[in-house]
Coordinates of N, CA, C and O in Angstrom, one line a residue:
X718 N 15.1 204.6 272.2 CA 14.5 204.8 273.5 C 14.0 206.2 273.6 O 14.7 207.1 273.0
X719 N 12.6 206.8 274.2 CA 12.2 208.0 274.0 C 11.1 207.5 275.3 O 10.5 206.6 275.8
X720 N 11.6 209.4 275.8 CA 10.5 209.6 277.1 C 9.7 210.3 276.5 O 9.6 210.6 275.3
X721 N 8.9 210.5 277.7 CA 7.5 211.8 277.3 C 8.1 212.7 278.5 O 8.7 212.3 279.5
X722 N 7.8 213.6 278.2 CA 8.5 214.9 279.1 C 7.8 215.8 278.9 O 7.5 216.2 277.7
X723 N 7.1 216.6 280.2 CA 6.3 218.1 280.4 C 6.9 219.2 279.5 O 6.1 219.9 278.9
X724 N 8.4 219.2 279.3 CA 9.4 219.9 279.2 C 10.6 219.7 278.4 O 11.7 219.6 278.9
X725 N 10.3 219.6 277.4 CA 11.3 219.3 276.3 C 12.2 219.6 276.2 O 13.2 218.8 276.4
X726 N 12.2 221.0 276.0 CA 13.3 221.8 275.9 C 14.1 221.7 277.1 O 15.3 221.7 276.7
X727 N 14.1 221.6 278.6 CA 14.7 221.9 279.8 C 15.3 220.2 279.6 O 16.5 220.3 279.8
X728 N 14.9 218.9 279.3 CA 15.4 217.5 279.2 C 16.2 218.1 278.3 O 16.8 219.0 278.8
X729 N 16.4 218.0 276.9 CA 17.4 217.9 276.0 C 18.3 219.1 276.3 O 19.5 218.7 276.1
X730 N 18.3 220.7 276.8 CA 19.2 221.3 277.4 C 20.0 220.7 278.6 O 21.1 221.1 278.9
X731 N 19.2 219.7 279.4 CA 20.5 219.0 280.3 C 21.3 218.1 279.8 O 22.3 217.9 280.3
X732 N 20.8 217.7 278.9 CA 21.7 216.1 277.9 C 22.3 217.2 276.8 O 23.0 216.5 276.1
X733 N 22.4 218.4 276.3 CA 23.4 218.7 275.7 C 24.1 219.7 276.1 O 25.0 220.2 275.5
X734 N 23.7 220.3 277.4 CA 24.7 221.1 278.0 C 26.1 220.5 279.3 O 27.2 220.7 279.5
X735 N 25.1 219.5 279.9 CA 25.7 219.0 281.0 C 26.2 217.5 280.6 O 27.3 217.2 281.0
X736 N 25.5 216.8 279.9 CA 26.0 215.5 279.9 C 26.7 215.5 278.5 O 27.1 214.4 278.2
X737 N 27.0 216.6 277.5 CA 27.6 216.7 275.9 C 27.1 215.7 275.3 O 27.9 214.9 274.8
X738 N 25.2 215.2 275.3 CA 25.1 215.1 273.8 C 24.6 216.4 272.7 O 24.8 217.6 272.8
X739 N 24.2 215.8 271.9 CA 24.5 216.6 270.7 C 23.1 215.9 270.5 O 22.6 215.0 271.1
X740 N 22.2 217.1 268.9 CA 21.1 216.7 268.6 C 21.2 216.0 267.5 O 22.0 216.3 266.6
X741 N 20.2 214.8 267.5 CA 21.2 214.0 265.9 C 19.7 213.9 265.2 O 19.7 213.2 264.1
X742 N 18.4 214.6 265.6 CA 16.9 214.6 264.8 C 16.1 215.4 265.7 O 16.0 215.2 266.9
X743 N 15.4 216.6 264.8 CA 14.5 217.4 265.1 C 13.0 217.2 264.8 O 12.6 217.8 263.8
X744 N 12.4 216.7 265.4 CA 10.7 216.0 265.0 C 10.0 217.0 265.8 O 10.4 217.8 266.6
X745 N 8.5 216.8 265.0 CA 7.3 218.1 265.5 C 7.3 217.7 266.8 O 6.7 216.6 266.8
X746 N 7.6 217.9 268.1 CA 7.2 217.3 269.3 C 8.5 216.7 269.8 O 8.6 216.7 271.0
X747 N 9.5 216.2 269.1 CA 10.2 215.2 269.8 C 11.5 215.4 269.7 O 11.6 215.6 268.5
X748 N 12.8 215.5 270.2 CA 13.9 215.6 269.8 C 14.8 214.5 270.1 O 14.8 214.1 271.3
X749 N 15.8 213.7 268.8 CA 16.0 212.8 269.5 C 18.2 212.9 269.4 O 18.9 213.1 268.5
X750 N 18.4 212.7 270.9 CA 19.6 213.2 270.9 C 21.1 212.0 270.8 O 20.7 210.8 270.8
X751 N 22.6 212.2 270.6 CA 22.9 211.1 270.2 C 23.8 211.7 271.3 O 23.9 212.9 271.6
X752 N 24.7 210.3 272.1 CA 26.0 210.2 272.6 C 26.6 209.1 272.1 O 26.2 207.9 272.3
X753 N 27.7 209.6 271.5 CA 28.3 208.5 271.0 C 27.9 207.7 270.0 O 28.1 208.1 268.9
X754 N 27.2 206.3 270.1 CA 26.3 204.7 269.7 C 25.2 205.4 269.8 O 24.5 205.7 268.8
X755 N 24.7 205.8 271.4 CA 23.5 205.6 272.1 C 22.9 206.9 271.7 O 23.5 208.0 271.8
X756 N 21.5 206.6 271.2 CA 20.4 207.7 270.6 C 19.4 207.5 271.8 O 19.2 206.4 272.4
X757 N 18.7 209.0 272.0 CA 17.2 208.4 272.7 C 16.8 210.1 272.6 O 17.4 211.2 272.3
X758 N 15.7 209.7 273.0 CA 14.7 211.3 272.6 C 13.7 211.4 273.8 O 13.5 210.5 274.7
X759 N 13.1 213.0 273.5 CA 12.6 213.1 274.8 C 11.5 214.2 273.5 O 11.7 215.1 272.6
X760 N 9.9 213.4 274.1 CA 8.7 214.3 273.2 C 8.3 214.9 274.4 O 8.5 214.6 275.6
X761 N 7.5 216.2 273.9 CA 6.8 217.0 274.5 C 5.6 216.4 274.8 O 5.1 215.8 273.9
X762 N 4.8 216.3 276.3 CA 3.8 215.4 276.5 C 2.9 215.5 277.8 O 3.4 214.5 278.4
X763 N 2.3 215.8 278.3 CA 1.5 216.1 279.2 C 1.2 215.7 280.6 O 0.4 216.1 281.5
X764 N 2.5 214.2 280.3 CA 2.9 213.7 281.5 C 4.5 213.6 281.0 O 5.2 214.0 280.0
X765 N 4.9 212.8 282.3 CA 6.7 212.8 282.0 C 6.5 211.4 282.6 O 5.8 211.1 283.6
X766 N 7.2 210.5 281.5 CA 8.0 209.1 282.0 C 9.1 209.4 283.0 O 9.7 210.4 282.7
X767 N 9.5 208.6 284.3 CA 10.6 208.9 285.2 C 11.0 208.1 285.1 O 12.2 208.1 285.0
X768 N 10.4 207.0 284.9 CA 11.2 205.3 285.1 C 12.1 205.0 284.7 O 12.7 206.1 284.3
X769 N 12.8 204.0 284.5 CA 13.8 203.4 283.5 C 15.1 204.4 284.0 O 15.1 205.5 284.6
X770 N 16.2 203.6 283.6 CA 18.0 204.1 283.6 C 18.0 204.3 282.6 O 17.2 203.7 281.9
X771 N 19.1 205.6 282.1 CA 20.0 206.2 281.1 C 21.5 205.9 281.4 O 22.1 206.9 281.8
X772 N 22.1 204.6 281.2 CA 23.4 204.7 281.1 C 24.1 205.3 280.3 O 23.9 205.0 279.1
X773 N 25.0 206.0 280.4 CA 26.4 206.1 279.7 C 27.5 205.8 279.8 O 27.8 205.5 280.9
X774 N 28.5 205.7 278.6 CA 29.7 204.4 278.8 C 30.9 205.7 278.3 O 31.0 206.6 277.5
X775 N 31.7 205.1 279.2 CA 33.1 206.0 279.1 C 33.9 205.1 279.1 O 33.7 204.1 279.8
X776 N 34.9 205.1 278.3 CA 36.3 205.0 278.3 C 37.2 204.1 279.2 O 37.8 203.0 279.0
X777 N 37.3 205.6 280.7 CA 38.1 205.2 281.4 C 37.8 206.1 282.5 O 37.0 206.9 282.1
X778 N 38.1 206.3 283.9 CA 37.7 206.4 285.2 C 37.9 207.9 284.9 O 36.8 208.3 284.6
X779 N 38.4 208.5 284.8 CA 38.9 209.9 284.3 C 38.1 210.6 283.6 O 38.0 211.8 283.8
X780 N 37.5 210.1 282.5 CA 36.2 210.8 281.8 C 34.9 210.4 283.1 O 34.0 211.3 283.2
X781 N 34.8 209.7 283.8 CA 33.7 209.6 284.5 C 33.9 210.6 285.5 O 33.2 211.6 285.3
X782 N 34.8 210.5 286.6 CA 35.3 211.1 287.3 C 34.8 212.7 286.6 O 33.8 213.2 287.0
X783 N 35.8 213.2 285.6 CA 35.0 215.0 284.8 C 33.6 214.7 284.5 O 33.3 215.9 284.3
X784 N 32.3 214.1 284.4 CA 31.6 214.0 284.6 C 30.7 214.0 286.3 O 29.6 214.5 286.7
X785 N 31.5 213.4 286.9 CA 31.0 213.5 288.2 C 31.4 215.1 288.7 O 30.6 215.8 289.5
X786 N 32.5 215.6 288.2 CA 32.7 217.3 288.6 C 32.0 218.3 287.7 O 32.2 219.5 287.7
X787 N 31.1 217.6 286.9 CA 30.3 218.4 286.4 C 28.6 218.4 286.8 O 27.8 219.4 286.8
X788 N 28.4 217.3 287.1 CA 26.9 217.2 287.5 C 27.1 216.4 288.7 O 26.6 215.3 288.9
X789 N 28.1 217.6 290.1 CA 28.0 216.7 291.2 C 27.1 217.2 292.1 O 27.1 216.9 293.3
X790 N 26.4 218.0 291.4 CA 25.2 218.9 292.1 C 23.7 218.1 291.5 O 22.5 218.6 291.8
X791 N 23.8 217.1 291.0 CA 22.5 216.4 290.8 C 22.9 214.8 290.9 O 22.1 213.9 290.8
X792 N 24.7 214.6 291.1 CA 25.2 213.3 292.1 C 24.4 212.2 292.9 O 23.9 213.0 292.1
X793 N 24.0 211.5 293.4 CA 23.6 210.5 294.1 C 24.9 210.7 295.3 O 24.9 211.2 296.5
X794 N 26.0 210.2 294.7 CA 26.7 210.0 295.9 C 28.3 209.6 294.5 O 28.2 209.0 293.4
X795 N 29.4 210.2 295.0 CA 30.8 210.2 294.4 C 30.7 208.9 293.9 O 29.9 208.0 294.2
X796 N 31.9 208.8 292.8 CA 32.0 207.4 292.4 C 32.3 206.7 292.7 O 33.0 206.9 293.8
X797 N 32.3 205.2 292.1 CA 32.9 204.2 293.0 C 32.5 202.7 292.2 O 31.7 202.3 291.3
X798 N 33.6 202.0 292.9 CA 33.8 200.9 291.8 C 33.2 199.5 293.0 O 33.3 199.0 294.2
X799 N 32.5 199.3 291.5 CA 31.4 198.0 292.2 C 31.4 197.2 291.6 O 30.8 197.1 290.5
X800 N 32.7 195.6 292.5 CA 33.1 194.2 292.3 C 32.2 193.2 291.7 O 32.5 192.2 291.0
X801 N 30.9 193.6 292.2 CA 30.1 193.0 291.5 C 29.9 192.4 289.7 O 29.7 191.4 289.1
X802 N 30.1 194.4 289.3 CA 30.3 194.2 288.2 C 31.0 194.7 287.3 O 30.7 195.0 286.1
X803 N 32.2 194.7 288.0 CA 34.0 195.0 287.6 C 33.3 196.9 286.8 O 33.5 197.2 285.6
X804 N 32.9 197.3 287.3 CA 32.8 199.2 286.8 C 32.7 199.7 288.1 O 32.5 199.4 289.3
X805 N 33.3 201.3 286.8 CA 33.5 202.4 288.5 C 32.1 203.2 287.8 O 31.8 203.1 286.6
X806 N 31.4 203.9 288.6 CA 30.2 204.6 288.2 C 29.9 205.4 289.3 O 30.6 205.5 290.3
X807 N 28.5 206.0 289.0 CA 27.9 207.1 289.8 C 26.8 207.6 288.8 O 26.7 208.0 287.6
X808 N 25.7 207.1 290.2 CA 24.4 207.8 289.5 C 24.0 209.3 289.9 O 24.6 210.0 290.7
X809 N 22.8 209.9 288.9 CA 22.5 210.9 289.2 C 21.4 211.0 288.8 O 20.8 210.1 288.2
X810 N 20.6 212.3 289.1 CA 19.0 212.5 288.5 C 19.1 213.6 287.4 O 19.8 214.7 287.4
X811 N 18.4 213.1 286.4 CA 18.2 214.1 285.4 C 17.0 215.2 285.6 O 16.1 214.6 286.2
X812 N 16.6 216.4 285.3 CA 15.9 217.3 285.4 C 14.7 216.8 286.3 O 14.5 217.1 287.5
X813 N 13.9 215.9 285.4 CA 12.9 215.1 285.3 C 12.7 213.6 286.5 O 11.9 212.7 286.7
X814 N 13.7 213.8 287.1 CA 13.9 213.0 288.1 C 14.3 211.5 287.3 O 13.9 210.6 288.0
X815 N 14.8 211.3 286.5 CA 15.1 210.0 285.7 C 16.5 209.9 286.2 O 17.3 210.9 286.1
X816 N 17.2 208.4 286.8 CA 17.9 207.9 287.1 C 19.0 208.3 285.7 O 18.7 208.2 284.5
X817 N 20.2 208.9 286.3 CA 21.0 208.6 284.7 C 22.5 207.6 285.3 O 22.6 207.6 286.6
X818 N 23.1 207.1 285.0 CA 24.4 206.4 285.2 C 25.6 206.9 284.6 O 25.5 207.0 283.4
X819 N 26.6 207.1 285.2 CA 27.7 207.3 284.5 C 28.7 206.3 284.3 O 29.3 206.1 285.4
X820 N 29.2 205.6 283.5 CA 30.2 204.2 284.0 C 31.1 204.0 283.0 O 31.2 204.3 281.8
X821 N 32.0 203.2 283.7 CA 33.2 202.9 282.8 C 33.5 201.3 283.6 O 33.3 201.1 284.8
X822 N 34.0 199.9 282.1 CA 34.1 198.7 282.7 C 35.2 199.1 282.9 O 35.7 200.0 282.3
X823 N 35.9 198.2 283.8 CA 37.4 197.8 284.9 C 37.5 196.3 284.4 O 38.2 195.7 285.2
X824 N 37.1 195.7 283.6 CA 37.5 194.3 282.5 C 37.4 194.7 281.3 O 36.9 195.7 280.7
X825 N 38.3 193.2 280.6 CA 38.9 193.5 279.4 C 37.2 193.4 278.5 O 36.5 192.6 279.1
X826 N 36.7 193.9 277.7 CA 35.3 193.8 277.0 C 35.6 193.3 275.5 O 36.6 193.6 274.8
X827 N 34.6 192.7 275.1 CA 34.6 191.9 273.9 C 35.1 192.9 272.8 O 34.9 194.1 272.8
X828 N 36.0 191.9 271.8 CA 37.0 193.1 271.1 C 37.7 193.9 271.6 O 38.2 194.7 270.8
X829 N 38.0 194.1 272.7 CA 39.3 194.8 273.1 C 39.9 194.1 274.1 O 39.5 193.1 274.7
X830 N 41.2 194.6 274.3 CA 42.6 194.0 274.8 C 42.2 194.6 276.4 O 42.6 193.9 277.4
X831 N 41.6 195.5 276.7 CA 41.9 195.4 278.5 C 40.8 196.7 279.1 O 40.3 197.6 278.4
X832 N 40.5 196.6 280.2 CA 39.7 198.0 280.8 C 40.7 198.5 281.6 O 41.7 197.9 281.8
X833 N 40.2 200.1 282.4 CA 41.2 200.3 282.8 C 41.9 200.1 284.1 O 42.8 200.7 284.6
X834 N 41.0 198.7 284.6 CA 41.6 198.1 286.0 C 42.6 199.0 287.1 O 43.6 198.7 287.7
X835 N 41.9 200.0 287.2 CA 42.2 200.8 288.3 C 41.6 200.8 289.6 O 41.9 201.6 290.5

């Protein structure tokens, strides 16, 4: 997955300062960063894509939660667990105004024995 962004540098300094990814490829124009599984990049470009979600997948309510005390100044609103679809989460906006998600499932997920049903 890759945006176009005014501002390269200011997108990938919020995804490896605030959100801890890391850079996993340096391209003429493009950098593409990793969390965890999930890769995606952000090129330098003369307009900026806003559209589209960036989820991210945690663990357990407690890594989400230290995430929400770290970027609760670009927050949507505190976290919170939504029956719909058994996770606790909380969105936020990235630099660029791009939707990001923070989430953790509250059911057991394929190959594993349980979520953390809190």
């Amino acid at each position: 997955m890759f945006f176009r962004t005014e501002d390269e540098a200011r997108a990938v300094a919020f995804y490896r300062e605030r959100v801890g990814a890391e850079t996993w490829l340096e391209q003429d124009g493009c950098t593409i960063l990793r969390h965890g599984d999930f890769k995606f990049g952000f090129c330098g470009r003369g307009e900026t894509d806003d559209c589209g979600t960036l989820t991210f997948y945690y663990d357990d309510r407690e890594c989400v939660d230290e995430l929400y005390d770290r970027l609760e100044d670009r927050a949507r609103d505190p976290p919170e667990r939504s029956e719909r679809y058994e996770i606790y989460r909380f969105f936020a906006d990235d630099p660029d105004g791009r939707t990001v998600e923070f989430q953790t499932f509250l059911h057991p997920l394929p190959g594993e024995g349980g979520g953390d049903g809190a």
